[in-house]
Every structure is written in structure tokens, then in C-alpha cells.
CSV table of C-alpha atoms in Angstrom, one decimal:
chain,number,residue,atom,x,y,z
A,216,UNK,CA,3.8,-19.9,11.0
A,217,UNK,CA,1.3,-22.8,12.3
A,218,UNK,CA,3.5,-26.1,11.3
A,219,UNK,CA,0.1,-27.6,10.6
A,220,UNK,CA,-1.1,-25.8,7.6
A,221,UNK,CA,3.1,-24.1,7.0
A,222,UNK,CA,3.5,-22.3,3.2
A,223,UNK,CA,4.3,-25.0,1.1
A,224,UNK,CA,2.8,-27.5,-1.8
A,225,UNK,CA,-1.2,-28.2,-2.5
A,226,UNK,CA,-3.5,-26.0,-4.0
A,227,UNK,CA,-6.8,-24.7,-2.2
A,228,UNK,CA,-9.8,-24.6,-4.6
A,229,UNK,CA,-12.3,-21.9,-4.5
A,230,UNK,CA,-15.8,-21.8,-5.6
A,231,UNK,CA,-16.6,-19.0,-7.6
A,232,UNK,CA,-20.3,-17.9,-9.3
A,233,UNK,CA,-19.5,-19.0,-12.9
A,234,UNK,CA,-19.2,-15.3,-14.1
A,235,UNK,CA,-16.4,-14.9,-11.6
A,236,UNK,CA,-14.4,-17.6,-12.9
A,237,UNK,CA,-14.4,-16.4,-16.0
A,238,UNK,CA,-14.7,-12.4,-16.1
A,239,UNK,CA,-14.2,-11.5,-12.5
A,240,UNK,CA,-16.8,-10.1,-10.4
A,241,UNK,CA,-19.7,-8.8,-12.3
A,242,UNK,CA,-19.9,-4.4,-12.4
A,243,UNK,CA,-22.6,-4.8,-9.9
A,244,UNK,CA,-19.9,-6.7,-7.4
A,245,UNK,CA,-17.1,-4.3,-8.1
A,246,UNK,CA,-19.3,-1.7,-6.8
A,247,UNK,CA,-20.8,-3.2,-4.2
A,248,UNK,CA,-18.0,-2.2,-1.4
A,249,UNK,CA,-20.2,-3.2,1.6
A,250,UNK,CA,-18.9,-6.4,1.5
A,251,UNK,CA,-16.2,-6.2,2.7
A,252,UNK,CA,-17.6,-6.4,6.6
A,253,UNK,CA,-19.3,-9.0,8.4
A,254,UNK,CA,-22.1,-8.5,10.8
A,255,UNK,CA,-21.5,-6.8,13.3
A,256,UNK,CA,-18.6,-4.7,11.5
A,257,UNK,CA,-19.4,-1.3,10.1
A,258,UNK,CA,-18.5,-0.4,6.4
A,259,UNK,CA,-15.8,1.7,6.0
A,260,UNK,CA,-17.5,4.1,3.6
A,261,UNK,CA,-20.1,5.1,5.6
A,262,UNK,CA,-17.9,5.8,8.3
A,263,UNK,CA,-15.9,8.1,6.3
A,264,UNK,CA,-18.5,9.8,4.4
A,265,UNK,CA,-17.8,7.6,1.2
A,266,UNK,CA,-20.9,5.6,1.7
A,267,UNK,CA,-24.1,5.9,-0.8
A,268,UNK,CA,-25.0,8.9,-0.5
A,269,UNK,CA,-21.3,10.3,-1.4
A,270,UNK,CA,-21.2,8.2,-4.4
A,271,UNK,CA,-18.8,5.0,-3.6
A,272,UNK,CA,-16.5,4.7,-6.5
A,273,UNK,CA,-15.8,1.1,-8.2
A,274,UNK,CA,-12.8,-0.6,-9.4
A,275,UNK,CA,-11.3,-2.8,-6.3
A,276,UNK,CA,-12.5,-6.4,-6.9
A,277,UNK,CA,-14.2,-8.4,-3.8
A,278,UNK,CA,-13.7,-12.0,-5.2
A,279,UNK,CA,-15.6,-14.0,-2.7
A,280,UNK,CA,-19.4,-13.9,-1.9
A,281,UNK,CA,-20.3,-12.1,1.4
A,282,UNK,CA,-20.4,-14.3,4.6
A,283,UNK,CA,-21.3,-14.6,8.1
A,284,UNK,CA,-19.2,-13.6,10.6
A,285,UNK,CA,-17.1,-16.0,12.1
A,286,UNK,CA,-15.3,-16.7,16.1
A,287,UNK,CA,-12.6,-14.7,15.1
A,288,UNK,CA,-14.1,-11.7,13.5
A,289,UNK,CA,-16.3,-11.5,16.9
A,290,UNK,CA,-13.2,-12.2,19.2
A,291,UNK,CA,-11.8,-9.4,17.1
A,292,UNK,CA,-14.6,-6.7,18.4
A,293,UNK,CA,-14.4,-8.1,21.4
A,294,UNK,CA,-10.8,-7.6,22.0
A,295,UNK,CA,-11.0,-3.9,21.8
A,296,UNK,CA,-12.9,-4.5,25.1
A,297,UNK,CA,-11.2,-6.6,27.2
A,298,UNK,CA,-7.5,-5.7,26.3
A,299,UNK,CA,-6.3,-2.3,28.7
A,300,UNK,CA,-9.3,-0.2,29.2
A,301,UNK,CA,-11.1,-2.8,31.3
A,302,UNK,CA,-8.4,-2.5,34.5
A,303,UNK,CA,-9.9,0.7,35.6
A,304,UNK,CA,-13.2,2.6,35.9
A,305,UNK,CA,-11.7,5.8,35.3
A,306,UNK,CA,-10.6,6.0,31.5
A,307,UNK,CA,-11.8,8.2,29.0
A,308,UNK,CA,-11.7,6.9,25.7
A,309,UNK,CA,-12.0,8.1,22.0
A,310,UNK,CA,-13.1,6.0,19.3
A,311,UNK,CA,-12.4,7.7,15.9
A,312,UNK,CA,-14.6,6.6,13.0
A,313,UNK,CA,-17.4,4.6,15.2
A,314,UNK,CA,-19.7,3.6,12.9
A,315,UNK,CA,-22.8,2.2,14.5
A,316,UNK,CA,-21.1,2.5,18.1
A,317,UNK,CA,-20.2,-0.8,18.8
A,318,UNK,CA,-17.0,-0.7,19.7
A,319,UNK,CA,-17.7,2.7,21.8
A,320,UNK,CA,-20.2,0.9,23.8
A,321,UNK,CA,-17.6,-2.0,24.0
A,322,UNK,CA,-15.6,0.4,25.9
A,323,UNK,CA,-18.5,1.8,28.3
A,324,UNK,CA,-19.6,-1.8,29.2
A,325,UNK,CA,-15.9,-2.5,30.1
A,326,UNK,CA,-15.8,0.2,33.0
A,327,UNK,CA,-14.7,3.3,30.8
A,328,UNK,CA,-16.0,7.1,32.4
A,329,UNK,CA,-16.5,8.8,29.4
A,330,UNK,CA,-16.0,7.8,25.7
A,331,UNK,CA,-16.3,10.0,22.6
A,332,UNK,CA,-17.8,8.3,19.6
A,333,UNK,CA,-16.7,10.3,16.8
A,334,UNK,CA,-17.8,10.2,12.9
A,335,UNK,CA,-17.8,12.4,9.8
A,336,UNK,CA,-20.6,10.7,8.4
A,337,UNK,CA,-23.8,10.1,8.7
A,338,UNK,CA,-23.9,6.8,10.5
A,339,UNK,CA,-23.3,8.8,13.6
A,340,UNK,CA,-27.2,9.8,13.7
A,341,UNK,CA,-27.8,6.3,13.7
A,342,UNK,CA,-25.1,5.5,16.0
A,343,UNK,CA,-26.5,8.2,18.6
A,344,UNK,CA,-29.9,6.5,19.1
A,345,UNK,CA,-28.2,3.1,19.0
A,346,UNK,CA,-26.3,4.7,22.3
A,347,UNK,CA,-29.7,5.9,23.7
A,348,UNK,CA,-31.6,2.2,23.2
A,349,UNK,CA,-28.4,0.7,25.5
A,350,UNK,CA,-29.2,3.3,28.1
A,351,UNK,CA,-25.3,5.1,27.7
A,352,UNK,CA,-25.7,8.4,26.9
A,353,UNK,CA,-24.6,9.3,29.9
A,354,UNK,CA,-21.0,7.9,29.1
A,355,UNK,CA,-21.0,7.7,25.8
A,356,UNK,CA,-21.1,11.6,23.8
A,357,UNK,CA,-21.2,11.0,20.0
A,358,UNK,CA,-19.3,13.5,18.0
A,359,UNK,CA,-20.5,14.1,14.3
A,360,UNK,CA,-17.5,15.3,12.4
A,361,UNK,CA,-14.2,15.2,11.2
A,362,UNK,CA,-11.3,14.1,13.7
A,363,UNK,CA,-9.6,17.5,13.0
A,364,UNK,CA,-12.9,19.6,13.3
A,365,UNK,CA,-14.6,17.9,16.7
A,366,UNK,CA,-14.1,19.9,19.7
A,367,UNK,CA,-12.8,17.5,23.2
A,368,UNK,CA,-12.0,19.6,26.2
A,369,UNK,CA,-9.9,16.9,27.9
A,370,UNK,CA,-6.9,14.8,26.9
A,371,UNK,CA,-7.8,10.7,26.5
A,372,UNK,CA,-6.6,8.0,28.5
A,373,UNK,CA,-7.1,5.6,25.6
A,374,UNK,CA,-7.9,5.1,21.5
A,375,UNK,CA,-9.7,2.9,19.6
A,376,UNK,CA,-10.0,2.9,16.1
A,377,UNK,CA,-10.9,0.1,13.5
A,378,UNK,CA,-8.9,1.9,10.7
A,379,UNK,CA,-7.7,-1.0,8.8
A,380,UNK,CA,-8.2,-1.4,4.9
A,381,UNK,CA,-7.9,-3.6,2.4
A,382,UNK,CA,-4.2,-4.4,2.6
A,383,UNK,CA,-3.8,-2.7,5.4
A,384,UNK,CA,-3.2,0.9,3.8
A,385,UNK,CA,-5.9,1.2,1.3
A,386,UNK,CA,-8.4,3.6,2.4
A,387,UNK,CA,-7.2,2.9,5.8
A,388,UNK,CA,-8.2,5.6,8.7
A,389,UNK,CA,-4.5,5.6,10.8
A,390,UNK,CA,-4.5,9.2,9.8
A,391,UNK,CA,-7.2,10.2,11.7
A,392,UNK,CA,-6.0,7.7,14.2
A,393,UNK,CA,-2.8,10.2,14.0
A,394,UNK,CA,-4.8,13.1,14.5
A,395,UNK,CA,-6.7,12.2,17.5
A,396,UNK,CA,-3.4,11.0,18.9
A,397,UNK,CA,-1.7,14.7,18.6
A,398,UNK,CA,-4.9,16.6,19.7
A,399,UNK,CA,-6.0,14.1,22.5
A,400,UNK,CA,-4.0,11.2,23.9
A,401,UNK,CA,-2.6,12.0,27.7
A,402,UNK,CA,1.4,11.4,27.7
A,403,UNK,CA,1.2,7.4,28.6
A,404,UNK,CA,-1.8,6.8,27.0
A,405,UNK,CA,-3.0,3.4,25.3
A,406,UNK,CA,-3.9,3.4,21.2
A,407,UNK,CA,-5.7,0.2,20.0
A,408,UNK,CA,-4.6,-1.5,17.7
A,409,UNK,CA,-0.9,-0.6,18.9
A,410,UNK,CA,0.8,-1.0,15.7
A,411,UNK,CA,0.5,-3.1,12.6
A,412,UNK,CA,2.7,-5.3,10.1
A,413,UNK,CA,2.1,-5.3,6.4
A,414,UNK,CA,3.3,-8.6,4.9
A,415,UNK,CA,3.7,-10.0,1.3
A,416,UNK,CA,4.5,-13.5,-0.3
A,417,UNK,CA,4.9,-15.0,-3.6
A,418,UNK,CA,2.1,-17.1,-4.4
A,419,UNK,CA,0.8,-19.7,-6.6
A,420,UNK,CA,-3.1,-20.3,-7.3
A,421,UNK,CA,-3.2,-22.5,-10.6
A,422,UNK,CA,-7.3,-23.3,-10.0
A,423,UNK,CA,-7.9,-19.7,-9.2
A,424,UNK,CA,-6.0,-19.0,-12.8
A,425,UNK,CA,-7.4,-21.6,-14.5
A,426,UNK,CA,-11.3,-21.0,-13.6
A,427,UNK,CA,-10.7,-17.2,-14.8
A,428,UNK,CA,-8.6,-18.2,-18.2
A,429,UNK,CA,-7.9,-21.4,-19.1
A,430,UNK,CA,-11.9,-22.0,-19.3
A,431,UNK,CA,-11.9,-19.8,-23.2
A,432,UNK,CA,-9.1,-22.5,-24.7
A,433,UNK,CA,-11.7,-24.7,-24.9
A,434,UNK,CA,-15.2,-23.2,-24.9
A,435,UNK,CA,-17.3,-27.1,-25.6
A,436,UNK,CA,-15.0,-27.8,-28.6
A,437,UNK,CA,-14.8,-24.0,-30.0
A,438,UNK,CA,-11.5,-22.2,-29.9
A,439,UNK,CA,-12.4,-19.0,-27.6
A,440,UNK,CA,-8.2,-18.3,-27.4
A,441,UNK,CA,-9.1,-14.7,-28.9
A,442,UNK,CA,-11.0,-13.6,-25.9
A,443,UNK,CA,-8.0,-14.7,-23.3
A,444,UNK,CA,-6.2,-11.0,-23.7
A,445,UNK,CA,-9.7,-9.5,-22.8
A,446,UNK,CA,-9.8,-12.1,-20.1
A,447,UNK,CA,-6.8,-11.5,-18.3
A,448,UNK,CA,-7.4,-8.0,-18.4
A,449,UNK,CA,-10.8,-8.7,-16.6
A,450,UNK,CA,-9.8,-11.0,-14.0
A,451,UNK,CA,-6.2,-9.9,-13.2
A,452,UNK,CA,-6.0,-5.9,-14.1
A,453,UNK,CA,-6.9,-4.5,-10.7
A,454,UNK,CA,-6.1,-6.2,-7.3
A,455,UNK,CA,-8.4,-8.8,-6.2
A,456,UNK,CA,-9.4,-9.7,-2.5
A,457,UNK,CA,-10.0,-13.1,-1.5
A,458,UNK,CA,-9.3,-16.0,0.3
A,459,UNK,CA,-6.3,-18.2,0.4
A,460,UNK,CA,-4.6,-20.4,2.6
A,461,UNK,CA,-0.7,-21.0,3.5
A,462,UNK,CA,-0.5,-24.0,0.9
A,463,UNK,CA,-0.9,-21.1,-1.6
A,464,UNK,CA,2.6,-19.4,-0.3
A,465,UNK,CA,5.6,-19.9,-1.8
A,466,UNK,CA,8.2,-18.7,0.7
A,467,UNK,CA,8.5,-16.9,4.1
A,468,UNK,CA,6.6,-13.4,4.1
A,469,UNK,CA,8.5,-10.1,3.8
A,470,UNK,CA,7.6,-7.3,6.1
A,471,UNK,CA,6.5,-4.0,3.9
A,472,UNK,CA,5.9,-2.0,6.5
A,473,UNK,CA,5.9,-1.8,10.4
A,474,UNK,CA,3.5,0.9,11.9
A,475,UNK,CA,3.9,2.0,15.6
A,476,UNK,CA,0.4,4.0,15.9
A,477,UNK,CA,2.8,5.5,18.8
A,478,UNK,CA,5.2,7.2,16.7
A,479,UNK,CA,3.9,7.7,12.7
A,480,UNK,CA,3.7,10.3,11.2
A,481,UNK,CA,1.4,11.1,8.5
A,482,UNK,CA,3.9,11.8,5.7
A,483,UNK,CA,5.4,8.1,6.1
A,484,UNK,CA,1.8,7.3,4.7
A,485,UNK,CA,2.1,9.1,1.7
A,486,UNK,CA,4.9,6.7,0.2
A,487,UNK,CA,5.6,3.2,0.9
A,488,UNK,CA,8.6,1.1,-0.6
A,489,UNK,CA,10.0,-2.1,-0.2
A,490,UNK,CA,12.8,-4.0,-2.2
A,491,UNK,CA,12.0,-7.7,-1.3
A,492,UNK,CA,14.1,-11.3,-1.9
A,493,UNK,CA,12.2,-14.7,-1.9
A,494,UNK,CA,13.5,-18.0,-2.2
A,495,UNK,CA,10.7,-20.4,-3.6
A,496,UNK,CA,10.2,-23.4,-1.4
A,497,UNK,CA,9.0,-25.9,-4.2
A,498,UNK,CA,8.7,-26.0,-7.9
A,499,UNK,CA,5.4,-24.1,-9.1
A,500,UNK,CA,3.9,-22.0,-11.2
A,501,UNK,CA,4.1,-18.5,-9.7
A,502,UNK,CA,0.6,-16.6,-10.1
A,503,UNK,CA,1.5,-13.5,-8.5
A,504,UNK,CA,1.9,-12.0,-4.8
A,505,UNK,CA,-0.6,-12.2,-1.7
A,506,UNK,CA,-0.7,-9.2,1.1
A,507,UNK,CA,-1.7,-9.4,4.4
A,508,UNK,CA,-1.3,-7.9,8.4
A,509,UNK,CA,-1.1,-8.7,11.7
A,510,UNK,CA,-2.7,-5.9,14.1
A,511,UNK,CA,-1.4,-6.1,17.8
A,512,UNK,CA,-2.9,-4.7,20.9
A,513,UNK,CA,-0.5,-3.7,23.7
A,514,UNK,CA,1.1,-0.4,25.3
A,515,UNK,CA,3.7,1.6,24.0
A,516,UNK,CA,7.0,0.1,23.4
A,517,UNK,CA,8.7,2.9,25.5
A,518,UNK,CA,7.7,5.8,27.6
A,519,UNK,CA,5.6,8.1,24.8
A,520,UNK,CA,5.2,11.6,25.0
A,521,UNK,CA,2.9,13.9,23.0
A,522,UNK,CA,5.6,14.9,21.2
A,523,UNK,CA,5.3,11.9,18.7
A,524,UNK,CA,8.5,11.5,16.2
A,525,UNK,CA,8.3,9.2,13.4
A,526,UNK,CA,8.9,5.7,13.4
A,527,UNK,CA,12.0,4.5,11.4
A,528,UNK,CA,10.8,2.4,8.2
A,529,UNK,CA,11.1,-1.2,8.2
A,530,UNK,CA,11.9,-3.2,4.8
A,531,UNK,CA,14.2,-5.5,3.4
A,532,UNK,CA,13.3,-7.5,5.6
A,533,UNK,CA,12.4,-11.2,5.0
A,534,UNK,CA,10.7,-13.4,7.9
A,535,UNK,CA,11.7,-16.9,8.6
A,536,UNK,CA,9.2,-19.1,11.2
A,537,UNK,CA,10.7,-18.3,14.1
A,538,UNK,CA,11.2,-14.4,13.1
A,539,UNK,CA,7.6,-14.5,12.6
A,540,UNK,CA,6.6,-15.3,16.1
A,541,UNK,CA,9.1,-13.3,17.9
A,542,UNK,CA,6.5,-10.7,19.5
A,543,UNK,CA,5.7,-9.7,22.8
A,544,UNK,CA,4.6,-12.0,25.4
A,545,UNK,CA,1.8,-12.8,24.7
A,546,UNK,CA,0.4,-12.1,28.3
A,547,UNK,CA,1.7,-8.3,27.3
A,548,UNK,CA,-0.3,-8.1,23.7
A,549,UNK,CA,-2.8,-9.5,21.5
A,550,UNK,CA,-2.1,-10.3,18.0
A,551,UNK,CA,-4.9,-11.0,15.5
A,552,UNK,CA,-3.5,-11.9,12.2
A,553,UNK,CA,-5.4,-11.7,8.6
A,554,UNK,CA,-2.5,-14.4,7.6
A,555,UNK,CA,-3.7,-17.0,5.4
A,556,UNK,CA,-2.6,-19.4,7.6
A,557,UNK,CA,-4.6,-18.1,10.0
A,558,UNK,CA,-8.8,-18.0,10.6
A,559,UNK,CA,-10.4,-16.0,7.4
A,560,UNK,CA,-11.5,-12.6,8.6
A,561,UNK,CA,-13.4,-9.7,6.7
A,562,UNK,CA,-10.1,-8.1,5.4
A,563,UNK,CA,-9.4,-11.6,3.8
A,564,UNK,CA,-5.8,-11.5,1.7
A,565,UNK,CA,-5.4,-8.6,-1.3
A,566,UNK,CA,-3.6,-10.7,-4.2
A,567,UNK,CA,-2.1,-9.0,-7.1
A,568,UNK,CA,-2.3,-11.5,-10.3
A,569,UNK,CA,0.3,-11.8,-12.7
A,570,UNK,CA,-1.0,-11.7,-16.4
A,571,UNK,CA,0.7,-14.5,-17.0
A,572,UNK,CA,2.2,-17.2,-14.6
A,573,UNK,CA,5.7,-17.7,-14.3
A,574,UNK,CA,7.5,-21.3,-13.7
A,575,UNK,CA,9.9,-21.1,-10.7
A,576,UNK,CA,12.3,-24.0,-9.3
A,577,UNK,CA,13.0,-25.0,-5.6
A,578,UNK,CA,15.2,-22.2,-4.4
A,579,UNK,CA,15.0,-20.4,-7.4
A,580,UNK,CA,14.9,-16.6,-6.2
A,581,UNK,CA,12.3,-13.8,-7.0
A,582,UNK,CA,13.1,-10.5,-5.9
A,583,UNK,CA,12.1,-6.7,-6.9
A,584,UNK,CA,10.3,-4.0,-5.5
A,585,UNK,CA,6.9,-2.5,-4.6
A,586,UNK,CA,6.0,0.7,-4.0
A,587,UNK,CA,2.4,1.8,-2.5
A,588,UNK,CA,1.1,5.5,-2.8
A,589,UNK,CA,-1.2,7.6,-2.1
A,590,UNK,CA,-3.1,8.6,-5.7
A,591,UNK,CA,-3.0,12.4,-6.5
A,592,UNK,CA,-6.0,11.7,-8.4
A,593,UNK,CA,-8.3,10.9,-5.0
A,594,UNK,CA,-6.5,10.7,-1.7
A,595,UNK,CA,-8.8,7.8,-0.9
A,596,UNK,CA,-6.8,5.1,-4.0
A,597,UNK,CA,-3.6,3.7,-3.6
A,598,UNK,CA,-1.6,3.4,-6.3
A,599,UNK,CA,0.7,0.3,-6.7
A,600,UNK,CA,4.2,0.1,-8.6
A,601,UNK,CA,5.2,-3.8,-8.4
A,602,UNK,CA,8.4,-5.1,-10.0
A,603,UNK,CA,9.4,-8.3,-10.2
A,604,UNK,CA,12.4,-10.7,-11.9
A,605,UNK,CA,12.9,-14.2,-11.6
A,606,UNK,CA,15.0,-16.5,-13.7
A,607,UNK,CA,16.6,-13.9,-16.0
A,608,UNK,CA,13.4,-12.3,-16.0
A,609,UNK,CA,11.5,-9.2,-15.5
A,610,UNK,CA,8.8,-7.1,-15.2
A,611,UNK,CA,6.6,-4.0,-14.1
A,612,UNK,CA,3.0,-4.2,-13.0
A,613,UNK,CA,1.3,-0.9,-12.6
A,614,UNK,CA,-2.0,-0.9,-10.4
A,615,UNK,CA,-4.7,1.8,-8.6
A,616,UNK,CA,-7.0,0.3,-6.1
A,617,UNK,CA,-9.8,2.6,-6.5
């Protein structure tokens, strides 16, 4: 944790277009996925043939206004190129779901011999001339099609892949990432991002909950209090992403998960469960739970083989300061963090809202369980199953981020 901003008292205030205080985003900004990446970032559903022309579905709410990239989602690109492919003129690289190419080119400035730019979708036509204007189609080959259904005749000394969702899981691309790693990746061979931590935190947001409900109390003297079950429903039904900082956090985060892109296997990304114990810091109303991750960059923690075996899960496990920041040296890896502590990126935090806030003590406890699954209904949603007591006590909070 940064002892400057810590998780503790205050609340941060966030301006919202008037409909979104009070409804949510409008239909037209719970469709509009494509902001959810800055310039310079490509959108997830056109990489994986999602995009317009496959007919994006609606449902996960984007809760802040689009915005220009900042340092830190540009250092973020840019640390795909300088951190273990840039030691050597002689790698050959992957990068699974390129998008526009950026990242691929990324690798070819940075000394690389040959990198495979693969896509399913269409973006890849786009990406190919994008390759031919930078005078790299000579190093660069881009693949259209599925990681499974591309043809490489030579293992990979290195890949690169910005699969990360919303919450880190949702509609994430590790399993392609997977995939490539099984077909392709040389015994000894470098995956970027490494592995990644999924994080969640009590939190408490009364002007984010009082801009979306308390407003229809008091409409200009007329009693609106019908309208606050249709409301609640609106602004809180569905998982909301958004901005907050570390005043907003109650406690220390727990991990969720741990992911070695080294070792995972598929399956463990079917089903993901966690039974969590917080101890609030301060008195507050608590409005519900944030989720973030930190993505690190580094080699393989031992010795890897193609024969990959599954990582062994990690939960239960609440994080103190000092846990926090006990990662390799930092000389070794890079860690970029969506924290809220931390610089806003794209990803920003995914907060799940509580209907109705609870009232917590200093080191009164809140503890339960979450479970995050892959929906039978479209392989591409995530259902949610959150439980959660406090104070004698307790309830269930079913979600789908669609």
C-alpha cells in the first residue's frame, strides 16, 4: 500500500452525467463496450470477434465517461517492449489477440527475429496493413484466426498477450494465452504478463450511493420514495466499473486468485472461490466490495517445461501492507497494478453495490464468500455468487456480467 493515499477514512466524489447519478448509465452506455480502452489500446471485442459486426451484447455497466490515456496506461504498452525480449536479437515472439499490432511491432522494434501477430477477428486486416505502413512485414507475419486453428512451424521464445478483463477474469483471453503456451512456448520460455493477482476489499462510497438513490427522497419538495426500489435496481443490479481511490477501502485486500500464466490450466478458469475475512478499519457505512489486479512481468518462477501442471489455488488469504509488497525484486519483475491506490488505468476497479448499505464498527468483521464462473448461458459472462454477513447479518447477492 502507498502510506500516502493508505485504505482508510474520506470519501472521493465522482462526477457523474446527471442520468448516471440517478439511473445508471443510459442503454446506449451499457452497450457501448469500446470504452473500456484508451488510445492506443485495442478493444477487446474486436479482438475476439465480439466486436460490431458479431453483435456486442449489453449488460456490464461502464460508470465513468471515456478518457485520454494517461503515463501509466502508455508505460503499460511500453513495458511489453522493454521487459525480456529486448536482451537479444534472436527471439521469436507470439502475440495472441493483437488487435491493431501495436504491441507486435512493440516487439519487432525491440530487436525480436520473427513475431506472429495472431487474431480471430477482423482487426487483423487492419492490423496487417498497419504492419506494412511501419515497413515490418518482413518480421512481423500476422495470423488471422483462432489460437487453436493458426498453423506456427516453430516453438516461441516469448508471449505476449494483453488478455486482461474487467476484473481480471471477465471475458479475459488467458485461455488462449494457455493455448499458445502448450502448442508453442520453447521449454524456458518468457510469457508476458507472467502471472496475475485478483484482489477484493470492502468498500464504502456514500456520494456514489447517494447521487444514484438518495436524490428520489426528495425530488424539489415531492416525495419520489416509490421510485427508490426501481432505483436500486438500476444503479446497483449488475456490476459497475469505475473509479475509486484507497480512501474508499475499508480493510487490507484479500487475494481471490493467483494466476502463474506458467502453470494454469484451463479448467481452474472454469470456477473460482474464495471464502474471505475483513476487519473494518473505521466506522462506515459499507456500500459493497471493489475488485482489482496487479499484472507482473518477469520469468518463470522455476525451471518450466512444456509439460505445464496446474498451479495450486490461492485463497483465504488476507494481505496486510507489508504482505502486499512482498514481490520479486523489483530489478527481476515489473508490476503494474489497477489498485485504487494506484494511477487509474483503463481496467479502472469492478465494484459490486450492495442494495442497501450496511453500518459497520472499527474492527467489526465482514466475512463470506464469492464465487466467479464461467456462465453456461455464453462462455463469454461470468457469473458472480457473493455472500456476505456482518454484525449478526447476512446475505446473498447473485450477479452475471454480461
Amino acid at each position: 500500500m502507498h502510506s500516502s493515499s493508505g485504505y482508510g477514512n474520506g470519501y472521493h466524489h465522482q462526477h457523474q452525467q446527471h442520468a448516471d447519478k440517478h439511473f445508471g448509465p443510459s442503454l446506449r452506455d451499457r452497450a457501448r463496450r469500446g470504452t473500456r480502452r484508451g488510445s492506443g489500446a485495442r478493444s477487446r471485442d474486436s479482438r475476439d470477434g465480439h466486436g460490431p459486426s458479431g453483435g456486442a451484447t449489453v449488460g456490464l455497466r461502464v460508470c465513468e465517461q471515456q478518457r485520454p490515456p494517461t503515463d501509466f496506461d502508455m508505460a503499460y504498452f511500453h513495458s511489453y517492449a522493454h521487459v525480456g525480449i529486448h536482451e537479444e536479437m534472436i527471439k521469436v515472439v507470439v502475440d495472441v489477440g493483437c488487435g491493431t499490432g501495436i504491441l507486435s511491432i512493440f516487439c519487432a522494434q525491440a530487436g525480436a527475429k520473427r513475431v506472429y501477430a495472431v487474431d480471430a477477428s477482423e482487426i487483423a486486416v487492419q492490423a496487417n496493413e498497419v504492419v506494412k505502413a511501419n515497413n515490418l512485414s518482413d518480421i512481423v507475419i500476422v495470423l488471422h484466426g483462432r489460437v487453436e486453428d493458426v498453423q506456427i512451424d516453430e516453438e516461441v521464445d516469448v508471449i505476449i498477450s494483453e488478455w486482461m478483463g474487467y476484473m481480471l477474469l471477465y471475458e479475459s483471453m488467458l485461455g488462449s494465452v494457455i493455448t499458445a503456451r502448450d502448442r508453442w512456448l520453447k521449454p524456458g520460455g518468457l510469457i508476458l504478463p507472467s502471472n496475475a493477482t485478483l484482489y477484493m476489499a470492502p468498500i464504502t462510497h456514500s456520494d456514489r450511493y447517494s447521487e444514484s438513490i438518495d436524490f428520489w427522497r426528495n425530488v424539489y419538495g415531492i416525495d419520489m420514495s416509490a421510485m427508490l426500489p426501481l432505483a436500486k435496481q438500476c444503479a446497483f443490479e449488475e456490476p459497475c466499473v469505475e473509479t475509486i481511490t484507497g480512501e474508499n477501502v475499508l480493510t487490507w485486500p484479500h487475494v481471490v486468485k493467483h494466476l502463474d500464466c506458467y502453470t494454469i490450466s484451463i479448467h481452474e478458469l472454469e470456477t473460482v472461490t474464495t471464502r474471505y475475512k475483513f476487519k473494518s478499519m473505521m466506522r462506515a457505512p459499507l456500500h459493497g466490495f471493489a475488485f482489482w489486479f496487479d499484472v507482473e512481468f518477469s520469468g518463470p518462477a522455476v525451471s518450466p517445461t512444456n509439460n505445464h501442471t496446474p498451479s495450486s489455488h490461492v485463497d483465504d488469504n488476507p494481505l496486510d501492507g507489508s504482505q502486499r509488497k512482498k514481490r520479486a525484486n523489483p530489478n527481476e519483475a515489473l508490476v503494474l497494478s489497477t489498485a485504487p491506490e494506484d494511477p487509474p488505468t483503463h481496467w479502472q476497479q469492478t465494484l459490486i453495490y450492495f442494495y442497501d448499505p450496511m453500518e459497520v464498527e472499527q474492527d467489526q468483521l465482514i466475512e463470506g464468500s464469492v464465487t466467479l464462473s464461467q456462465s453456461k448461458e455464453n462462455a463469454r459472462f461470468m457469473n458472480i455468487h457473493l455472500e456476505y454477513a456482518s454484525g449478526g447479518r447476512s446475505f446473498v447477492k447473485e450477479l452475471v456480467m454480461r
